[in-house]
Each structure stands twice: as C-alpha cells, then as structure tokens.
Amino acid sequence: MSSTKRYLTAKEASEMLGISVSTLYAYVSRGLIRSEQSAEGKRQKRYYAEDIDKLLARKEGRRNPETLAKDALHWGAPVMDSAITLIDSGQVYYRGHSLTELVTQHTVEEVAALIWLDDITREHSLFDLDVHISAQRYETMLLHIEIDGAELTPLQELITFLPSAAADDASAYDLRPATVAIAGGRIMRLMASVLAGDVPENLSIPEMLQQGWCPKDDKAVEVFNTTLIVTADHELNASSFAARVVASAGATPYAAVGAGLSALQGIKHGGYTERVEALFDEAQSPDRLQSVMQGRLRRGETIPGFGHRLYQTHDPRAEMLFNVLQTHYADTPEFQFIAQAIDTAQTLIGEFPTIDTMLVAVARILKLPAGSALALFALGRTIGWIGHAIEQYETDRLIRPRARYTGTHPKS
C-alpha cells in the first residue's frame, strides 16, 4: 500500500528546491513536477512533494555519486537504458504505443512482436503454427510430478517444465535478436500448452487458455488477451532485471525466462497475488469486506492489492482489466464482490486496485484453477523478459556492479 500523498504550495516547493516560482512552473511544463488544482481555489495549485523529493535527491546525487548509486536500486534514479516501456503521467506505453491502443486494437501475439522486434506485423513469423510444439510430453511428465504428495501449482509446473523444454531447443543458443524472438514465440506457446493442457495447436494463445480453462465461455478469450497484454512489461521490475542479468551473461532466453519466473514468485513481486487471494478468501462475501479490511488496519496491517508506488491514482493496467470484466461479467456475484472490494478499499484508505487485485479478479470470475492468477502474470510477463533479454544481448555487456564492502577489514 502506498503512503499518504503529500503536497506543497508553489512557495514551499520553490523554496525547497532553491529556485524561483517561474522556474518551478518551467519544471511543471517539462513534466518534472506534477501538480493539481488545490481544494482552496481553482487558481491555486498544489505540487507533489514526491516529485520535489526526487529532484532534491537527484541534485544530491550529482554532488555525491555514491549516494545516488546506493539509492538507485530502491526505486531511485534509472540505472540502464531500455526502449521497451515508458511509464509517464500515470500511463503505460510499449515502444510508443499506448496500452489502451494495444488492448483495444491488437492481439497479444502482435504486442509480443512489437516488444521483441519493434514490428507489430511480424507476429505470424514468430508464432507460426507450423513451429514444432512438443509440450505434450512435458505435460505428461508434469502430471506425474508431486511435491510432498501435493500437485504442483500452475507456476511450479512452468518452472519445472522450462529446463526440459530448453534441453529440447538447441537453436536457442543463437542469440541474434530475430532468432531469440522466434525462440520467444516457441517459449510462449509451450508455456500456454502446459497451462491449458490438451488443446488444439492451431489456436492463438488466449484461445488456448480459454479452451483449456473455460471452454464454454467464449468471452474469456478477450479477457485473456487483455490480461496478457497489460502484464507484458512494466519497465525494470525485479523479474525483468533478473532476466537481464542472466541474459547479460550470455545465457539462453530459456534461462532468462527461468530467472524471471524465479523472481516473480517472490511475495514482494508476483507472489503478492497470494496475499490478495488470502484477503478475499477471508472476507468470502461482499458484506464482510469492510469488517475484514478494518480488522487488518486495526492490527497495523496493510490492505494488499491497493495503491501502487508508480501511480498517484489508478493503476492503468488494473483499470483496463476491470473494464473488460465489467463489460462481460457485471451481473455475476464474483464481479460484484470485486467491485465491492474496490469501493471499500477506496473508502477506507483512498487507494485504487493494482494489477495484483485484478489478476485475482480474473481468476475468481472465470473460475480458474488455484494459482492461475500468478501463472497468467508469468505468461504475460514472459513477453517482457524476452524483450529485455534481446536488448541485453544487443548491448553485449555483462551486468556486474561492484559492492561496497561493509565487513571487517583485514588487519594490516
């Protein structure tokens, strides 16, 4: 959950930065500082203290580079270049295309082609239906794998399956961008096959999921397409950074995706969906949501799945998923439960749902298998991991930062 927002007046902001008010306005026009109308009057504006703090930290970083480097790994200054995703003014863009445009006008395969090769028309060459798919034998293998007598979750199936798939794909060692993109298409279809089970191969990825998970619900195809597109990438998150580090060592795209999967399952990343599921399971019904959320607040706990550090208000990805679910499932009890959860959280803490909440919403509304919310996240984010791997291969540079030693020094 994000912290309470702070605002400053023009006088306070300019004094903190040591600049004139006119220079402050110039910063606003350049997008460096966000502002909004003050409740005290239409002619007065207030300025986001978070943006002022960032500018001050940047100034301090120029005076003290070590401080800047130390903080860069914790939501700080950018540490590397990428042409894939821009998050700006509360909106998300893949290679200059707005997420809204991509969700409403394109397929997930086209978006993958855009992210991997900057060419939205290349999807057929990347997801050619004649590409050899040997997922069936991996699926058969997975059906017999158990951990302490329990069946694997969908994400664990993907993690278990990937090394075997990698061993079967010698061409993945060719790290040229176009070849890696073709391998990415194979990886995506193989992963979808593991999740969907025994479905025809001449289907799109959203159609595979729909046929495997909810074959009687044709509307689910649009929901899956939207879900995979909005989760495809989100700049330099923990799993994408992990994928880039592995790719920088010259490992195959399968290894990069494996690193992404390992990071994604962490409770501070994609595994956060499990906390949202636990909240909803505890509430069980709409009329218990308020008491359950209030109970958590009284115990000093957060309400998971509401409020994202990168967005002052709505998480645009969550908003798009909410809209497609509302279009097709507004009358269902499951959707009404989610809508009530969103209203209750907004009333109690003033925060909007994140992508984690809406992934759980997709799983609950479509009645998907347990753990499917995280598996969908993984399948969609694989697009981004492959894209970041391709960028890293092209730089031909090993990511190897230095550590600041803080242990006991040797005696002289």
GROMACS .gro file of C-alpha atoms in nm:
model
  412
    1MET     CA    1   0.000   0.000   0.000
    2SER     CA    2   0.141   0.338  -0.089
    3SER     CA    3   0.197   0.607   0.171
    4THR     CA    4  -0.027   0.911   0.219
    5LYS     CA    5   0.030   1.166  -0.054
    6ARG     CA    6   0.195   1.497   0.041
    7TYR     CA    7   0.150   1.825  -0.138
    8LEU     CA    8   0.333   2.157  -0.133
    9THR     CA    9   0.237   2.509  -0.230
   10ALA     CA   10   0.428   2.686  -0.507
   11LYS     CA   11   0.615   2.891  -0.244
   12GLU     CA   12   0.709   2.584  -0.039
   13ALA     CA   13   0.820   2.387  -0.345
   14SER     CA   14   1.033   2.666  -0.491
   15GLU     CA   15   1.197   2.734  -0.154
   16MET     CA   16   1.283   2.366  -0.104
   17LEU     CA   17   1.443   2.349  -0.449
   18GLY     CA   18   1.610   2.688  -0.418
   19ILE     CA   19   1.453   2.816  -0.739
   20SER     CA   20   1.212   3.090  -0.838
   21VAL     CA   21   0.841   3.026  -0.878
   22SER     CA   22   0.873   3.088  -1.254
   23THR     CA   23   1.140   2.817  -1.274
   24LEU     CA   24   0.906   2.588  -1.079
   25TYR     CA   25   0.642   2.642  -1.346
   26ALA     CA   26   0.901   2.555  -1.613
   27TYR     CA   27   0.972   2.227  -1.431
   28VAL     CA   28   0.599   2.152  -1.433
   29SER     CA   29   0.571   2.221  -1.807
   30ARG     CA   30   0.861   1.981  -1.871
   31GLY     CA   31   0.687   1.707  -1.675
   32LEU     CA   32   0.943   1.701  -1.393
   33ILE     CA   33   0.689   1.803  -1.128
   34ARG     CA   34   0.322   1.712  -1.121
   35SER     CA   35   0.055   1.950  -0.999
   36GLU     CA   36  -0.320   1.952  -0.946
   37GLN     CA   37  -0.589   2.201  -0.855
   38SER     CA   38  -0.595   2.294  -0.488
   39ALA     CA   39  -0.918   2.249  -0.297
   40GLU     CA   40  -0.877   2.609  -0.179
   41GLY     CA   41  -0.941   2.763  -0.519
   42LYS     CA   42  -0.933   2.699  -0.893
   43ARG     CA   43  -0.648   2.945  -0.946
   44GLN     CA   44  -0.424   2.781  -0.690
   45LYS     CA   45  -0.233   2.460  -0.749
   46ARG     CA   46  -0.054   2.219  -0.523
   47TYR     CA   47   0.258   2.024  -0.615
   48TYR     CA   48   0.351   1.663  -0.549
   49ALA     CA   49   0.607   1.652  -0.266
   50GLU     CA   50   0.730   1.316  -0.400
   51ASP     CA   51   0.847   1.485  -0.721
   52ILE     CA   52   1.021   1.760  -0.524
   53ASP     CA   53   1.197   1.494  -0.316
   54LYS     CA   54   1.315   1.318  -0.632
   55LEU     CA   55   1.462   1.640  -0.775
   56LEU     CA   56   1.638   1.709  -0.446
   57ALA     CA   57   1.778   1.354  -0.442
   58ARG     CA   58   1.899   1.400  -0.800
   59LYS     CA   59   2.079   1.719  -0.702
   60GLU     CA   60   2.237   1.544  -0.405
   61GLY     CA   61   2.338   1.257  -0.633
   62ARG     CA   62   2.529   1.494  -0.858
   63ARG     CA   63   2.720   1.618  -0.553
   64ASN     CA   64   2.761   1.267  -0.409
   65PRO     CA   65   2.759   0.996  -0.682
   66GLU     CA   66   2.798   0.717  -0.424
   67THR     CA   67   2.469   0.814  -0.261
   68LEU     CA   68   2.296   0.817  -0.599
   69ALA     CA   69   2.431   0.471  -0.686
   70LYS     CA   70   2.329   0.330  -0.347
   71ASP     CA   71   1.971   0.453  -0.378
   72ALA     CA   72   1.930   0.368  -0.747
   73LEU     CA   73   1.841   0.006  -0.671
   74HIS     CA   74   1.549   0.111  -0.447
   75TRP     CA   75   1.301   0.294  -0.674
   76GLY     CA   76   1.573   0.553  -0.739
   77ALA     CA   77   1.730   0.702  -1.048
   78PRO     CA   78   1.728   0.495  -1.371
   79VAL     CA   79   2.022   0.254  -1.390
   80MET     CA   80   2.005   0.140  -1.753
   81ASP     CA   81   1.851   0.228  -2.088
   82SER     CA   82   1.553   0.049  -2.240
   83ALA     CA   83   1.333   0.129  -2.539
   84ILE     CA   84   1.051  -0.107  -2.438
   85THR     CA   85   0.826   0.055  -2.178
   86LEU     CA   86   0.756   0.413  -2.076
   87ILE     CA   87   0.555   0.492  -1.761
   88ASP     CA   88   0.461   0.858  -1.776
   89SER     CA   89   0.184   1.067  -1.618
   90GLY     CA   90   0.001   0.760  -1.498
   91GLN     CA   91   0.001   0.588  -1.838
   92VAL     CA   92   0.193   0.293  -1.985
   93TYR     CA   93   0.338   0.278  -2.336
   94TYR     CA   94   0.511  -0.008  -2.518
   95ARG     CA   95   0.753   0.131  -2.778
   96GLY     CA   96   0.548   0.450  -2.803
   97HIS     CA   97   0.209   0.274  -2.832
   98SER     CA   98  -0.038   0.339  -2.551
   99LEU     CA   99  -0.161   0.040  -2.358
  100THR     CA  100  -0.517   0.145  -2.437
  101GLU     CA  101  -0.450   0.127  -2.811
  102LEU     CA  102  -0.279  -0.210  -2.785
  103VAL     CA  103  -0.552  -0.369  -2.570
  104THR     CA  104  -0.837  -0.250  -2.792
  105GLN     CA  105  -0.680  -0.296  -3.135
  106HIS     CA  106  -0.421  -0.574  -3.121
  107THR     CA  107  -0.359  -0.934  -3.019
  108VAL     CA  108  -0.107  -1.042  -2.760
  109GLU     CA  109   0.099  -1.203  -3.038
  110GLU     CA  110   0.117  -0.867  -3.217
  111VAL     CA  111   0.223  -0.696  -2.895
  112ALA     CA  112   0.497  -0.956  -2.848
  113ALA     CA  113   0.625  -0.880  -3.198
  114LEU     CA  114   0.620  -0.509  -3.115
  115ILE     CA  115   0.815  -0.554  -2.791
  116TRP     CA  116   1.066  -0.801  -2.931
  117LEU     CA  117   1.134  -0.659  -3.278
  118ASP     CA  118   0.956  -0.321  -3.282
  119ASP     CA  119   0.742  -0.455  -3.566
  120ILE     CA  120   0.380  -0.534  -3.486
  121THR     CA  121   0.332  -0.709  -3.823
  122ARG     CA  122   0.582  -0.988  -3.750
  123GLU     CA  123   0.357  -1.199  -3.527
  124HIS     CA  124   0.296  -1.469  -3.789
  125SER     CA  125   0.667  -1.540  -3.832
  126LEU     CA  126   0.711  -1.560  -3.453
  127PHE     CA  127   0.403  -1.765  -3.370
  128ASP     CA  128   0.388  -1.977  -3.684
  129LEU     CA  129   0.151  -2.267  -3.625
  130ASP     CA  130   0.396  -2.498  -3.805
  131VAL     CA  131   0.656  -2.442  -3.533
  132HIS     CA  132   0.728  -2.775  -3.365
  133ILE     CA  133   0.547  -2.792  -3.031
  134SER     CA  134   0.648  -3.080  -2.806
  135ALA     CA  135   0.465  -2.961  -2.497
  136GLN     CA  136   0.253  -3.275  -2.478
  137ARG     CA  137   0.534  -3.494  -2.349
  138TYR     CA  138   0.627  -3.228  -2.093
  139GLU     CA  139   0.267  -3.203  -1.988
  140THR     CA  140   0.255  -3.580  -1.943
  141MET     CA  141   0.570  -3.559  -1.733
  142LEU     CA  142   0.424  -3.285  -1.516
  143LEU     CA  143   0.110  -3.481  -1.442
  144HIS     CA  144   0.321  -3.732  -1.252
  145ILE     CA  145   0.529  -3.485  -1.055
  146GLU     CA  146   0.425  -3.416  -0.698
  147ILE     CA  147   0.584  -3.226  -0.413
  148ASP     CA  148   0.527  -3.390  -0.072
  149GLY     CA  149   0.214  -3.554  -0.209
  150ALA     CA  150   0.067  -3.228  -0.340
  151GLU     CA  151   0.019  -3.140  -0.704
  152LEU     CA  152   0.223  -2.854  -0.845
  153THR     CA  153   0.070  -2.511  -0.878
  154PRO     CA  154   0.046  -2.375  -1.235
  155LEU     CA  155   0.356  -2.158  -1.177
  156GLN     CA  156   0.550  -2.452  -1.036
  157GLU     CA  157   0.456  -2.650  -1.345
  158LEU     CA  158   0.608  -2.378  -1.563
  159ILE     CA  159   0.924  -2.362  -1.352
  160THR     CA  160   0.959  -2.742  -1.360
  161PHE     CA  161   0.884  -2.770  -1.729
  162LEU     CA  162   1.116  -2.497  -1.862
  163PRO     CA  163   1.455  -2.672  -1.824
  164SER     CA  164   1.327  -2.978  -2.011
  165ALA     CA  165   1.197  -2.754  -2.291
  166ALA     CA  166   1.532  -2.575  -2.307
  167ALA     CA  167   1.718  -2.904  -2.349
  168ASP     CA  168   1.497  -2.978  -2.648
  169ASP     CA  169   1.573  -2.650  -2.828
  170ALA     CA  170   1.935  -2.622  -2.942
  171SER     CA  171   1.856  -2.322  -3.165
  172ALA     CA  172   1.800  -2.112  -2.851
  173TYR     CA  173   2.178  -2.073  -2.825
  174ASP     CA  174   2.165  -1.841  -3.126
  175LEU     CA  175   2.138  -1.504  -2.951
  176ARG     CA  176   2.073  -1.281  -3.252
  177PRO     CA  177   1.758  -1.068  -3.194
  178ALA     CA  178   1.546  -1.220  -3.471
  179THR     CA  179   1.631  -1.573  -3.365
  180VAL     CA  180   1.567  -1.500  -2.997
  181ALA     CA  181   1.227  -1.358  -3.092
  182ILE     CA  182   1.140  -1.683  -3.272
  183ALA     CA  183   1.250  -1.877  -2.964
  184GLY     CA  184   1.031  -1.643  -2.761
  185GLY     CA  185   0.731  -1.744  -2.970
  186ARG     CA  186   0.808  -2.110  -2.903
  187ILE     CA  187   0.851  -2.049  -2.531
  188MET     CA  188   0.519  -1.863  -2.509
  189ARG     CA  189   0.324  -2.134  -2.691
  190LEU     CA  190   0.490  -2.411  -2.493
  191MET     CA  191   0.410  -2.239  -2.163
  192ALA     CA  192   0.050  -2.184  -2.274
  193SER     CA  193   0.031  -2.553  -2.363
  194VAL     CA  194   0.144  -2.655  -2.016
  195LEU     CA  195  -0.120  -2.431  -1.855
  196ALA     CA  196  -0.404  -2.514  -2.093
  197GLY     CA  197  -0.346  -2.887  -2.126
  198ASP     CA  198  -0.454  -3.091  -2.426
  199VAL     CA  199  -0.591  -2.829  -2.667
  200PRO     CA  200  -0.555  -2.792  -3.045
  201GLU     CA  201  -0.232  -2.628  -3.161
  202ASN     CA  202  -0.395  -2.411  -3.428
  203LEU     CA  203  -0.519  -2.159  -3.174
  204SER     CA  204  -0.396  -1.824  -3.053
  205ILE     CA  205  -0.253  -1.814  -2.701
  206PRO     CA  206  -0.569  -1.659  -2.548
  207GLU     CA  207  -0.777  -1.920  -2.730
  208MET     CA  208  -0.557  -2.198  -2.590
  209LEU     CA  209  -0.618  -2.072  -2.237
  210GLN     CA  210  -0.991  -2.038  -2.295
  211GLN     CA  211  -1.021  -2.387  -2.440
  212GLY     CA  212  -0.818  -2.539  -2.158
  213TRP     CA  213  -0.964  -2.349  -1.862
  214CYS     CA  214  -1.316  -2.236  -1.955
  215PRO     CA  215  -1.418  -2.394  -2.288
  216LYS     CA  216  -1.784  -2.291  -2.256
  217ASP     CA  217  -1.706  -1.922  -2.210
  218ASP     CA  218  -1.611  -1.755  -2.540
  219LYS     CA  219  -1.588  -1.414  -2.370
  220ALA     CA  220  -1.282  -1.534  -2.181
  221VAL     CA  221  -1.069  -1.501  -2.496
  222GLU     CA  222  -1.088  -1.121  -2.477
  223VAL     CA  223  -1.017  -1.129  -2.105
  224PHE     CA  224  -0.707  -1.343  -2.154
  225ASN     CA  225  -0.585  -1.127  -2.442
  226THR     CA  226  -0.621  -0.814  -2.229
  227THR     CA  227  -0.457  -0.979  -1.928
  228LEU     CA  228  -0.150  -1.092  -2.120
  229ILE     CA  229  -0.105  -0.754  -2.288
  230VAL     CA  230  -0.130  -0.543  -1.972
  231THR     CA  231   0.113  -0.772  -1.786
  232ALA     CA  232   0.364  -0.796  -2.073
  233ASP     CA  233   0.610  -0.545  -1.931
  234HIS     CA  234   0.641  -0.281  -1.663
  235GLU     CA  235   0.981  -0.126  -1.706
  236LEU     CA  236   1.270  -0.252  -1.489
  237ASN     CA  237   1.086  -0.452  -1.223
  238ALA     CA  238   1.262  -0.718  -1.017
  239SER     CA  239   1.191  -1.010  -1.252
  240SER     CA  240   1.284  -0.815  -1.566
  241PHE     CA  241   1.610  -0.704  -1.404
  242ALA     CA  242   1.681  -1.066  -1.308
  243ALA     CA  243   1.618  -1.172  -1.669
  244ARG     CA  244   1.854  -0.902  -1.796
  245VAL     CA  245   2.131  -1.005  -1.556
  246VAL     CA  246   2.109  -1.367  -1.674
  247ALA     CA  247   2.094  -1.261  -2.040
  248SER     CA  248   2.397  -1.036  -1.989
  249ALA     CA  249   2.598  -1.347  -1.900
  250GLY     CA  250   2.518  -1.493  -2.244
  251ALA     CA  251   2.264  -1.748  -2.118
  252THR     CA  252   1.978  -1.857  -2.344
  253PRO     CA  253   1.633  -1.694  -2.345
  254TYR     CA  254   1.503  -2.003  -2.163
  255ALA     CA  255   1.744  -1.926  -1.878
  256ALA     CA  256   1.640  -1.559  -1.880
  257VAL     CA  257   1.274  -1.658  -1.855
  258GLY     CA  258   1.361  -1.905  -1.578
  259ALA     CA  259   1.525  -1.622  -1.382
  260GLY     CA  260   1.216  -1.409  -1.435
  261LEU     CA  261   0.989  -1.687  -1.311
  262SER     CA  262   1.201  -1.734  -1.000
  263ALA     CA  263   1.185  -1.364  -0.913
  264LEU     CA  264   0.816  -1.330  -0.999
  265GLN     CA  265   0.709  -1.591  -0.745
  266GLY     CA  266   0.851  -1.380  -0.460
  267ILE     CA  267   0.590  -1.238  -0.221
  268LYS     CA  268   0.709  -0.881  -0.292
  269HIS     CA  269   0.651  -0.925  -0.665
  270GLY     CA  270   0.402  -1.150  -0.845
  271GLY     CA  271   0.360  -1.368  -0.539
  272TYR     CA  272   0.180  -1.069  -0.387
  273THR     CA  273  -0.132  -1.205  -0.561
  274GLU     CA  274  -0.144  -1.473  -0.290
  275ARG     CA  275  -0.192  -1.204  -0.025
  276VAL     CA  276  -0.483  -1.061  -0.223
  277GLU     CA  277  -0.633  -1.409  -0.256
  278ALA     CA  278  -0.600  -1.457   0.120
  279LEU     CA  279  -0.780  -1.127   0.184
  280PHE     CA  280  -1.069  -1.221  -0.043
  281ASP     CA  281  -1.088  -1.574   0.098
  282GLU     CA  282  -1.108  -1.430   0.450
  283ALA     CA  283  -1.394  -1.197   0.352
  284GLN     CA  284  -1.583  -1.460   0.150
  285SER     CA  285  -1.882  -1.231   0.088
  286PRO     CA  286  -1.929  -0.860   0.000
  287ASP     CA  287  -2.093  -0.776   0.334
  288ARG     CA  288  -1.782  -0.892   0.525
  289LEU     CA  289  -1.527  -0.695   0.324
  290GLN     CA  290  -1.543  -0.381   0.536
  291SER     CA  291  -1.504  -0.561   0.868
  292VAL     CA  292  -1.216  -0.771   0.736
  293MET     CA  293  -1.032  -0.470   0.594
  294GLN     CA  294  -1.093  -0.266   0.909
  295GLY     CA  295  -0.962  -0.554   1.117
  296ARG     CA  296  -0.639  -0.558   0.922
  297LEU     CA  297  -0.595  -0.184   0.966
  298ARG     CA  298  -0.657  -0.212   1.341
  299ARG     CA  299  -0.385  -0.476   1.363
  300GLY     CA  300  -0.140  -0.245   1.188
  301GLU     CA  301  -0.152  -0.449   0.867
  302THR     CA  302  -0.187  -0.322   0.514
  303ILE     CA  303  -0.469  -0.398   0.272
  304PRO     CA  304  -0.290  -0.586  -0.009
  305GLY     CA  305  -0.360  -0.507  -0.371
  306PHE     CA  306  -0.446  -0.139  -0.337
  307GLY     CA  307  -0.213   0.152  -0.409
  308HIS     CA  308   0.090   0.135  -0.641
  309ARG     CA  309   0.406   0.337  -0.586
  310LEU     CA  310   0.438   0.434  -0.954
  311TYR     CA  311   0.083   0.568  -0.984
  312GLN     CA  312  -0.071   0.852  -0.786
  313THR     CA  313  -0.425   0.727  -0.855
  314HIS     CA  314  -0.530   0.444  -1.087
  315ASP     CA  315  -0.303   0.162  -1.200
  316PRO     CA  316  -0.398   0.180  -1.571
  317ARG     CA  317  -0.342  -0.193  -1.618
  318ALA     CA  318  -0.587  -0.275  -1.341
  319GLU     CA  319  -0.837  -0.027  -1.482
  320MET     CA  320  -0.830  -0.194  -1.824
  321LEU     CA  321  -0.886  -0.537  -1.673
  322PHE     CA  322  -1.170  -0.403  -1.461
  323ASN     CA  323  -1.335  -0.256  -1.771
  324VAL     CA  324  -1.323  -0.577  -1.974
  325LEU     CA  325  -1.453  -0.780  -1.680
  326GLN     CA  326  -1.732  -0.531  -1.623
  327THR     CA  327  -1.830  -0.547  -1.991
  328HIS     CA  328  -1.882  -0.924  -1.983
  329TYR     CA  329  -1.943  -1.022  -1.620
  330ALA     CA  330  -2.102  -0.725  -1.441
  331ASP     CA  331  -2.404  -0.932  -1.331
  332THR     CA  332  -2.206  -1.216  -1.176
  333PRO     CA  333  -2.165  -1.249  -0.797
  334GLU     CA  334  -1.788  -1.276  -0.842
  335PHE     CA  335  -1.764  -0.942  -1.022
  336GLN     CA  336  -1.991  -0.773  -0.770
  337PHE     CA  337  -1.765  -0.899  -0.491
  338ILE     CA  338  -1.461  -0.745  -0.664
  339ALA     CA  339  -1.644  -0.416  -0.726
  340GLN     CA  340  -1.742  -0.401  -0.359
  341ALA     CA  341  -1.384  -0.472  -0.252
  342ILE     CA  342  -1.262  -0.182  -0.467
  343ASP     CA  343  -1.524   0.057  -0.327
  344THR     CA  344  -1.448  -0.047   0.030
  345ALA     CA  345  -1.072   0.000  -0.008
  346GLN     CA  346  -1.126   0.338  -0.172
  347THR     CA  347  -1.344   0.447   0.121
  348LEU     CA  348  -1.108   0.317   0.392
  349ILE     CA  349  -0.763   0.407   0.257
  350GLY     CA  350  -0.824   0.616  -0.056
  351GLU     CA  351  -0.633   0.376  -0.282
  352PHE     CA  352  -0.721   0.209  -0.613
  353PRO     CA  353  -0.663  -0.157  -0.711
  354THR     CA  354  -0.332  -0.272  -0.852
  355ILE     CA  355  -0.271  -0.529  -1.123
  356ASP     CA  356  -0.241  -0.794  -0.848
  357THR     CA  357  -0.602  -0.743  -0.739
  358MET     CA  358  -0.735  -0.759  -1.092
  359LEU     CA  359  -0.539  -1.075  -1.175
  360VAL     CA  360  -0.706  -1.238  -0.877
  361ALA     CA  361  -1.036  -1.096  -1.004
  362VAL     CA  362  -0.983  -1.262  -1.343
  363ALA     CA  363  -0.914  -1.597  -1.176
  364ARG     CA  364  -1.217  -1.573  -0.946
  365ILE     CA  365  -1.462  -1.454  -1.212
  366LEU     CA  366  -1.353  -1.711  -1.470
  367LYS     CA  367  -1.332  -1.981  -1.200
  368LEU     CA  368  -0.975  -2.076  -1.293
  369PRO     CA  369  -0.763  -2.335  -1.110
  370ALA     CA  370  -0.590  -2.230  -0.786
  371GLY     CA  371  -0.274  -2.032  -0.854
  372SER     CA  372  -0.383  -1.925  -1.201
  373ALA     CA  373  -0.359  -1.552  -1.124
  374LEU     CA  374   0.018  -1.579  -1.078
  375ALA     CA  375   0.054  -1.815  -1.376
  376LEU     CA  376  -0.124  -1.564  -1.602
  377PHE     CA  377   0.109  -1.294  -1.472
  378ALA     CA  378   0.407  -1.515  -1.557
  379LEU     CA  379   0.284  -1.595  -1.908
  380GLY     CA  380   0.220  -1.231  -1.990
  381ARG     CA  381   0.545  -1.105  -1.835
  382THR     CA  382   0.742  -1.361  -2.037
  383ILE     CA  383   0.695  -1.123  -2.329
  384GLY     CA  384   0.879  -0.854  -2.138
  385TRP     CA  385   1.152  -1.090  -2.018
  386ILE     CA  386   1.227  -1.194  -2.376
  387GLY     CA  387   1.225  -0.829  -2.483
  388HIS     CA  388   1.471  -0.731  -2.210
  389ALA     CA  389   1.691  -1.030  -2.295
  390ILE     CA  390   1.704  -0.919  -2.659
  391GLU     CA  391   1.803  -0.566  -2.554
  392GLN     CA  392   2.072  -0.704  -2.327
  393TYR     CA  393   2.213  -0.938  -2.591
  394GLU     CA  394   2.242  -0.640  -2.825
  395THR     CA  395   2.445  -0.439  -2.572
  396ASP     CA  396   2.690  -0.730  -2.537
  397ARG     CA  397   2.776  -0.611  -2.186
  398LEU     CA  398   2.788  -0.810  -1.863
  399ILE     CA  399   2.587  -0.661  -1.575
  400ARG     CA  400   2.837  -0.675  -1.294
  401PRO     CA  401   2.807  -0.394  -1.036
  402ARG     CA  402   3.061  -0.350  -0.758
  403ALA     CA  403   2.974  -0.395  -0.392
  404ARG     CA  404   3.058  -0.151  -0.113
  405TYR     CA  405   3.235  -0.363   0.147
  406THR     CA  406   3.092  -0.318   0.496
  407GLY     CA  407   3.252  -0.614   0.675
  408THR     CA  408   3.556  -0.643   0.898
  409HIS     CA  409   3.869  -0.508   0.734
  410PRO     CA  410   4.186  -0.717   0.736
  411LYS     CA  411   4.445  -0.628   0.993
  412SER     CA  412   4.747  -0.455   0.849
   0.00000   0.00000   0.00000
